[in-house]
Structures are given as structure tokens and as C-alpha cells.
mmCIF file of C-alpha atoms in Angstrom:
data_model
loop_
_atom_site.group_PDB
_atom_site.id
_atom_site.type_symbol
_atom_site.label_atom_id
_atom_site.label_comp_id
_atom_site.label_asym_id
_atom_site.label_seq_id
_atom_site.Cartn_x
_atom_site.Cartn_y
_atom_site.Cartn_z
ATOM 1 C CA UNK L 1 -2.258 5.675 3.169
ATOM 2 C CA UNK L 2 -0.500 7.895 1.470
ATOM 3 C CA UNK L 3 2.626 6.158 1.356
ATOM 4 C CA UNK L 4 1.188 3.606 0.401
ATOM 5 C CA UNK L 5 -0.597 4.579 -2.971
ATOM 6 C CA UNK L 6 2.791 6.016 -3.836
ATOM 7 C CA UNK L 7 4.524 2.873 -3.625
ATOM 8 C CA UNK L 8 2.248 0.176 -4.129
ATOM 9 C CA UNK L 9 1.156 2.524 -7.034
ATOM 10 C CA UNK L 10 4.383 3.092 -8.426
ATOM 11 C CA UNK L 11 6.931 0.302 -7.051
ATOM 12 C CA UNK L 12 4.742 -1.932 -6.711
ATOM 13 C CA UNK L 13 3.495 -4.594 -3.877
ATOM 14 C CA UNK L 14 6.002 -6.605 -3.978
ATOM 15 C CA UNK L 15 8.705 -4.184 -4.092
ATOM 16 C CA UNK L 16 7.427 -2.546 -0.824
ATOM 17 C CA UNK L 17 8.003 -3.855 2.785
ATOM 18 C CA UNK L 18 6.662 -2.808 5.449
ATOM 19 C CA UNK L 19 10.221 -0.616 6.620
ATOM 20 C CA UNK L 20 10.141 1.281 3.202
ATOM 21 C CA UNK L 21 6.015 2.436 3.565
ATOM 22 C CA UNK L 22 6.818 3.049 7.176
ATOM 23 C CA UNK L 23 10.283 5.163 6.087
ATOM 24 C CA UNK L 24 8.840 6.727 3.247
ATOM 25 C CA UNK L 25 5.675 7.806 5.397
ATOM 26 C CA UNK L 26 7.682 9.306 8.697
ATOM 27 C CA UNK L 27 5.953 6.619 10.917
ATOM 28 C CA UNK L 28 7.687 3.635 12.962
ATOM 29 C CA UNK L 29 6.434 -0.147 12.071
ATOM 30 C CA UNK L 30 4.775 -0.165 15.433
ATOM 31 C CA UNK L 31 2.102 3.291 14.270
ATOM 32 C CA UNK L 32 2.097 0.990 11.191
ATOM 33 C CA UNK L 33 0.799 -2.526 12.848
ATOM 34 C CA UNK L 34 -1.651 -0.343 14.890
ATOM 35 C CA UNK L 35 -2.831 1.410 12.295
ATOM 36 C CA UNK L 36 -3.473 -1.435 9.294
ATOM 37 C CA UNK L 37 -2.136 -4.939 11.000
ATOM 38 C CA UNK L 38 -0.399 -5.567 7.855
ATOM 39 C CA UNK L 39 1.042 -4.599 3.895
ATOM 40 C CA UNK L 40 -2.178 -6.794 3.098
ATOM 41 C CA UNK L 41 -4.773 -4.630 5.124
ATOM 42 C CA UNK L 42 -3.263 -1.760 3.556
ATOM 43 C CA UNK L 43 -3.597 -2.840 -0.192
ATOM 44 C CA UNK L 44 -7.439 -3.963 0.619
ATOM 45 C CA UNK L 45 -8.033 -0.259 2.353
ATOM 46 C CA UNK L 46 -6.377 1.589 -0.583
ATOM 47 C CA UNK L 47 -8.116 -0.585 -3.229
ATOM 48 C CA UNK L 48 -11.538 -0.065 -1.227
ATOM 49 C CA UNK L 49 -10.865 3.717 -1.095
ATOM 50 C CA UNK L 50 -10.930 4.023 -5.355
ATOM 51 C CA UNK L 51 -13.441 0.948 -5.980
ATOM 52 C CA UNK L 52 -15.991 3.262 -3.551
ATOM 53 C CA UNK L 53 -14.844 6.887 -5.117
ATOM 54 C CA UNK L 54 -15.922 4.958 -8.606
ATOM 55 C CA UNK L 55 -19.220 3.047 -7.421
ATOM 56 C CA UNK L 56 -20.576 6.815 -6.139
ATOM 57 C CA UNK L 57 -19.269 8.467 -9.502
ATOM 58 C CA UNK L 58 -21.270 6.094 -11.690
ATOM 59 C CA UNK L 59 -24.008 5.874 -9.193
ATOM 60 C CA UNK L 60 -23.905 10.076 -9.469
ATOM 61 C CA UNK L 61 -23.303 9.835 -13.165
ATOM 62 C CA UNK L 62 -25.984 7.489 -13.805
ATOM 63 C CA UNK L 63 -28.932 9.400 -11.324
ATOM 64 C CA UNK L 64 -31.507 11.196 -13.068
ATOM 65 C CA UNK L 65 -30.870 9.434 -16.467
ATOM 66 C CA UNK L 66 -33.412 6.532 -15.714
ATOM 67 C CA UNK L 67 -35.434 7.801 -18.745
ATOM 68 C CA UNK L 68 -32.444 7.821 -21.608
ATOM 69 C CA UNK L 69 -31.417 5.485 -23.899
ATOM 70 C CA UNK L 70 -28.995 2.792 -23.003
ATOM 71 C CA UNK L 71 -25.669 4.207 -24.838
ATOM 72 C CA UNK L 72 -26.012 6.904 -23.393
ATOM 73 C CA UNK L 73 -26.699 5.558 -19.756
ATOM 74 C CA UNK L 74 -23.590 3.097 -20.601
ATOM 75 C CA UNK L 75 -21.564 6.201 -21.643
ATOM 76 C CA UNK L 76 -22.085 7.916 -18.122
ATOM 77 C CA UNK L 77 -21.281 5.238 -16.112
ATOM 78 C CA UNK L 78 -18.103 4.206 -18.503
ATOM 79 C CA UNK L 79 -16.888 7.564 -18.102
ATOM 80 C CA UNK L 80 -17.513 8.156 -14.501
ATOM 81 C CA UNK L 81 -15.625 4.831 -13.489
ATOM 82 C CA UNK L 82 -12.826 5.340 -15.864
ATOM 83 C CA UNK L 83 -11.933 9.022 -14.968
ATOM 84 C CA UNK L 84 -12.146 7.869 -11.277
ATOM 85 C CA UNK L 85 -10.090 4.550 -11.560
ATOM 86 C CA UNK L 86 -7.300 5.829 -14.128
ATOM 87 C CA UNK L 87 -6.759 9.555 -13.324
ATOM 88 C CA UNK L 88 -3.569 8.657 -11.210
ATOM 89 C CA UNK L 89 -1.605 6.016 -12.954
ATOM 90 C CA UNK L 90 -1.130 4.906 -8.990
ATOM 91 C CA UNK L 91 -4.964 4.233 -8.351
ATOM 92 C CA UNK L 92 -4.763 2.503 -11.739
ATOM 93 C CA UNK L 93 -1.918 -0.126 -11.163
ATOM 94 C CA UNK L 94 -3.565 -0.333 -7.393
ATOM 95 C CA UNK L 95 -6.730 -1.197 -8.799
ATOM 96 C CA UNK L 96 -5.704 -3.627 -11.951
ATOM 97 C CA UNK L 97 -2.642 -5.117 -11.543
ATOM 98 C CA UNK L 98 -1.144 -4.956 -7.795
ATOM 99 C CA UNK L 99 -4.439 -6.480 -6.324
ATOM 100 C CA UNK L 100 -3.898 -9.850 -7.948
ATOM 101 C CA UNK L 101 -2.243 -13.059 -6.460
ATOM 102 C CA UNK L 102 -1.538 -11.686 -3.273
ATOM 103 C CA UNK L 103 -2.496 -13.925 -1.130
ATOM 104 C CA UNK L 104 -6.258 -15.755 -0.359
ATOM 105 C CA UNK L 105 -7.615 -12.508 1.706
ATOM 106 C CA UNK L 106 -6.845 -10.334 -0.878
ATOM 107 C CA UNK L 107 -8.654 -12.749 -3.522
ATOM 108 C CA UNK L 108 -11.627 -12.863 -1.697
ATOM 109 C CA UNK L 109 -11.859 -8.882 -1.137
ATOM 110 C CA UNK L 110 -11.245 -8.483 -5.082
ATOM 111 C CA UNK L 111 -13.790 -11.283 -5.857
ATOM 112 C CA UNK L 112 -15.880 -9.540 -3.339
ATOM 113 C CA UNK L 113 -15.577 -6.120 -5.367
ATOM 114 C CA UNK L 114 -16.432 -8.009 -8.317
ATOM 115 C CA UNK L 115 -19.763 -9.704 -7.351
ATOM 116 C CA UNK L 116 -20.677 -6.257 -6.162
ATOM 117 C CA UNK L 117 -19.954 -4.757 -9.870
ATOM 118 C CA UNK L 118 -21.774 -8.245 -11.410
ATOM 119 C CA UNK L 119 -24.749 -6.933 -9.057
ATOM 120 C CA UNK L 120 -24.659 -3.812 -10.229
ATOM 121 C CA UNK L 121 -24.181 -4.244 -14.004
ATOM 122 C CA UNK L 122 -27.294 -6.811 -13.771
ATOM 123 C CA UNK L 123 -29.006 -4.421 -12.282
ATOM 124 C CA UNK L 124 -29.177 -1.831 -15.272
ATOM 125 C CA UNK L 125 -29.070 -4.321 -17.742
ATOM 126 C CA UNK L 126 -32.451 -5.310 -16.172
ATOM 127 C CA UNK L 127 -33.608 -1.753 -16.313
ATOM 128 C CA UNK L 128 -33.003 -2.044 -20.276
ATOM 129 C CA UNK L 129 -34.855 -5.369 -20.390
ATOM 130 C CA UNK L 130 -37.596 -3.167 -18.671
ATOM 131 C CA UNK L 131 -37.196 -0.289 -21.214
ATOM 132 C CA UNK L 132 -37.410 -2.984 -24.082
ATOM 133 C CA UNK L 133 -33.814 -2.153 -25.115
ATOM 134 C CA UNK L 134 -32.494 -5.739 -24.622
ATOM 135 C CA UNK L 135 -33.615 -9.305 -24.258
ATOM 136 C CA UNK L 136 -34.289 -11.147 -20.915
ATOM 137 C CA UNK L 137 -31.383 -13.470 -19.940
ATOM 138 C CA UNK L 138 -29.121 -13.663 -17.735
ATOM 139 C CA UNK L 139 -26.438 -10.999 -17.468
ATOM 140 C CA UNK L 140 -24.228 -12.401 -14.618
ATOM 141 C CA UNK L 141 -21.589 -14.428 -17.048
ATOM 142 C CA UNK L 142 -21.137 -11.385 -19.507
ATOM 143 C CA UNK L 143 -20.899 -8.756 -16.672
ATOM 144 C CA UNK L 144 -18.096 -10.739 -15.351
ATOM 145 C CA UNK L 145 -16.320 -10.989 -18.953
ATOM 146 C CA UNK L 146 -16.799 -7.296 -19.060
ATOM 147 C CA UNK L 147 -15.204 -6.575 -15.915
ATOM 148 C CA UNK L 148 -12.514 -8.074 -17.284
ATOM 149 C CA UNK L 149 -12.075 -6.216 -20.366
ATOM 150 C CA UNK L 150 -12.791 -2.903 -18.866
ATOM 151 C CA UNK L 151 -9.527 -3.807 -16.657
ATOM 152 C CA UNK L 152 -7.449 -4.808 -18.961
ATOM 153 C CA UNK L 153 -8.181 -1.823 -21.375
ATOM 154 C CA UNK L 154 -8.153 0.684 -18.959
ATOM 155 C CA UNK L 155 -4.436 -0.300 -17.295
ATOM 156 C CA UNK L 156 -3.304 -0.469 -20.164
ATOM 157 C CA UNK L 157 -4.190 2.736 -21.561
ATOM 158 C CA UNK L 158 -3.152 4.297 -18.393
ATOM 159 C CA UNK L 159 0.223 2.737 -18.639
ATOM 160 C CA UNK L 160 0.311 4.227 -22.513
ATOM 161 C CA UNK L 161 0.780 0.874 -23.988
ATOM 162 C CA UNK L 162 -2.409 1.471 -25.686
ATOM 163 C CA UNK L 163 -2.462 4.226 -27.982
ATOM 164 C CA UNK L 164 -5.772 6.292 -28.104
ATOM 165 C CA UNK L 165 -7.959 9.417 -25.793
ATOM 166 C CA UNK L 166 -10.172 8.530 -23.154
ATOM 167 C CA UNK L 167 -12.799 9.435 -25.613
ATOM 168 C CA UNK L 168 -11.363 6.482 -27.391
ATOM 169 C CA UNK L 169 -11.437 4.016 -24.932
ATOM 170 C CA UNK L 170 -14.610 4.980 -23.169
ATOM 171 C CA UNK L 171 -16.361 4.655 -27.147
ATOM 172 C CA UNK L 172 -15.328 1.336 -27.347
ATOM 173 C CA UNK L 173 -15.967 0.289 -24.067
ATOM 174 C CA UNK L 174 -20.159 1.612 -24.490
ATOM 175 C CA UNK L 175 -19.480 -0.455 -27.940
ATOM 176 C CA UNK L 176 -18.370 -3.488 -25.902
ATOM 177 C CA UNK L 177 -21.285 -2.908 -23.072
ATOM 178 C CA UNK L 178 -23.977 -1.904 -25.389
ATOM 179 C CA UNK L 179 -23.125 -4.895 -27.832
ATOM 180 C CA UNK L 180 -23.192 -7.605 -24.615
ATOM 181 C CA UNK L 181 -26.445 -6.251 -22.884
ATOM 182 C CA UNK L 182 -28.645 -5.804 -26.275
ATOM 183 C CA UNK L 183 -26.993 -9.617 -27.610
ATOM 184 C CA UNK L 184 -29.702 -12.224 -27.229
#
């Protein structure tokens, strides 16, 4: 696993056969096959190890704080995903770029991810709805434009190509959330 953060994280998916994750990791293709069946397996086990460390450090972030106001339940779980996702450049590139156009198995684990995160942002934008904080409407279209800006914002900050803190980019991402769950 190991190896492979480092590469795919670094090099890239691409750029990484299965003799260069098995070299760089002291193991021989055949502890390799036994172990993950393939680079693809791999990717989706990596990916699944960060997507999970984030979904329990919002989760975390957000228990307790049933009772306060939207931005600042927003704010939690922004910064709680974002610190988990981006604190090694590696789990970042895993997680936004490397992930894409793979191949079919690896588009329907990503999608899968997603309509889990869809879930869950509809979830507490419901819970404002409930608190009066927001209209009822549907949620599911916006949560999925979200996603996407939250991905593209936060690899590219980690990369440096956008200038700014995290402060920064966590403000305007509870600006972006809080604007699309309180729109009507």
C-alpha cells in the first residue's frame, strides 16, 4: 500500500506498472497478484483508505454540533475533510486527479464514493431545512456540483497552483456550501 500511495501519489497511475510498485515495495509480482489482483484494485483500496479516514473526520467533526448554526456545522465538516484529504499532496492527487478515467471499475467505485457524499450532504442539508435555516428542495443536483468544486479547489491548492491558507480555502468553501443549501 505503501508503495503505492508513493507512486500513484507522486508519479502517477499511469506512470506506474505493476514491476515498479512491486520493485519499489521489496515484494515479487506474484505477493502482488495475491495480495490486490491488480494496479486497479490497488488504486480503489488506497482511494477507499482516505475517502473513509475523511467520512469519520467529518462524521467526528460534525457530532455533538446538532444544535449550532449551519456555518458553523459547514465549517467543521469543510475542515475535517480537507485536512484529511490534502495533508499529503499524495492522498490529494490519489483522491482528485489519479482516480479518473481509469477504466469502468474504477468509475463506478468513484461514482459510488460520490452518491455516498450526495447522501450525506442531503442529509444535513435536511437537518437545516429542519432547523429553519434553508428551504425544502431538493439538494441532490447541488451536492453533486459541490463535490465538484470542493475537488477541484482543494487539488489545486494542494498542488500550490492556487495561492491562499487553508483558512482561505475552507472560508470560501462554507461560502460556497452555505450559499447552495440556504438558495431557494
Amino acid at each position: 500500500m505503501a508503495a503505492g500511495l508513493e507512486l500513484f501519489g507522486t508519479e502517477g497511475y499511469a506512470a506506474s506498472s505493476i514491476e515498479k510498485l512491486c520493485s519499489t515495495a521489496g515484494v515479487s509480482t506474484r505477493n502482488f497478484y495475491e495480495e490486490f489482483g491488480s494496479r486497479e484494485a490497488l488504486l480503489m483500496r488506497l482511494h477507499d483508505r482516505v475517502i473513509e479516514r475523511a467520512m469519520d473526520a467529518v462524521v467526528q467533526a460534525l457530532a455533538g454540533a446538532e444544535d449550532r448554526p449551519l456555518r458553523e456545522r459547514v465549517e467543521r465538516g469543510m475542515r475535517a475533510y480537507i485536512t484529511t484529504t490534502a495533508e499529503d499532496p499524495r492522498w490529494a492527487r490519489l483522491s482528485y486527479v489519479e482516480l479518473v478515467g481509469i477504466s469502468d471499475a474504477v468509475e463506478r467505485h468513484r461514482l459510488d464514493w460520490r452518491a455516498r457524499w450526495v447522501e450525506f450532504l442531503d442529509a444535513e442539508s435536511r437537518r437545516a431545512v429542519a432547523r429553519g435555516e434553508a428551504a425544502d428542495r431538493d439538494f441532490q443536483l447541488g451536492a453533486v456540483a459541490l463535490i465538484g468544486g470542493v475537488n477541484e479547489l482543494v487539488y489545486h491548492w494542494s498542488t500550490g497552483a492556487v495561492a491562499g491558507s487553508l483558512d482561505d480555502v475552507i472560508d470560501e468553501l462554507v461560502r460556497l456550501t452555505t450559499a447552495l443549501v440556504t438558495a431557494s
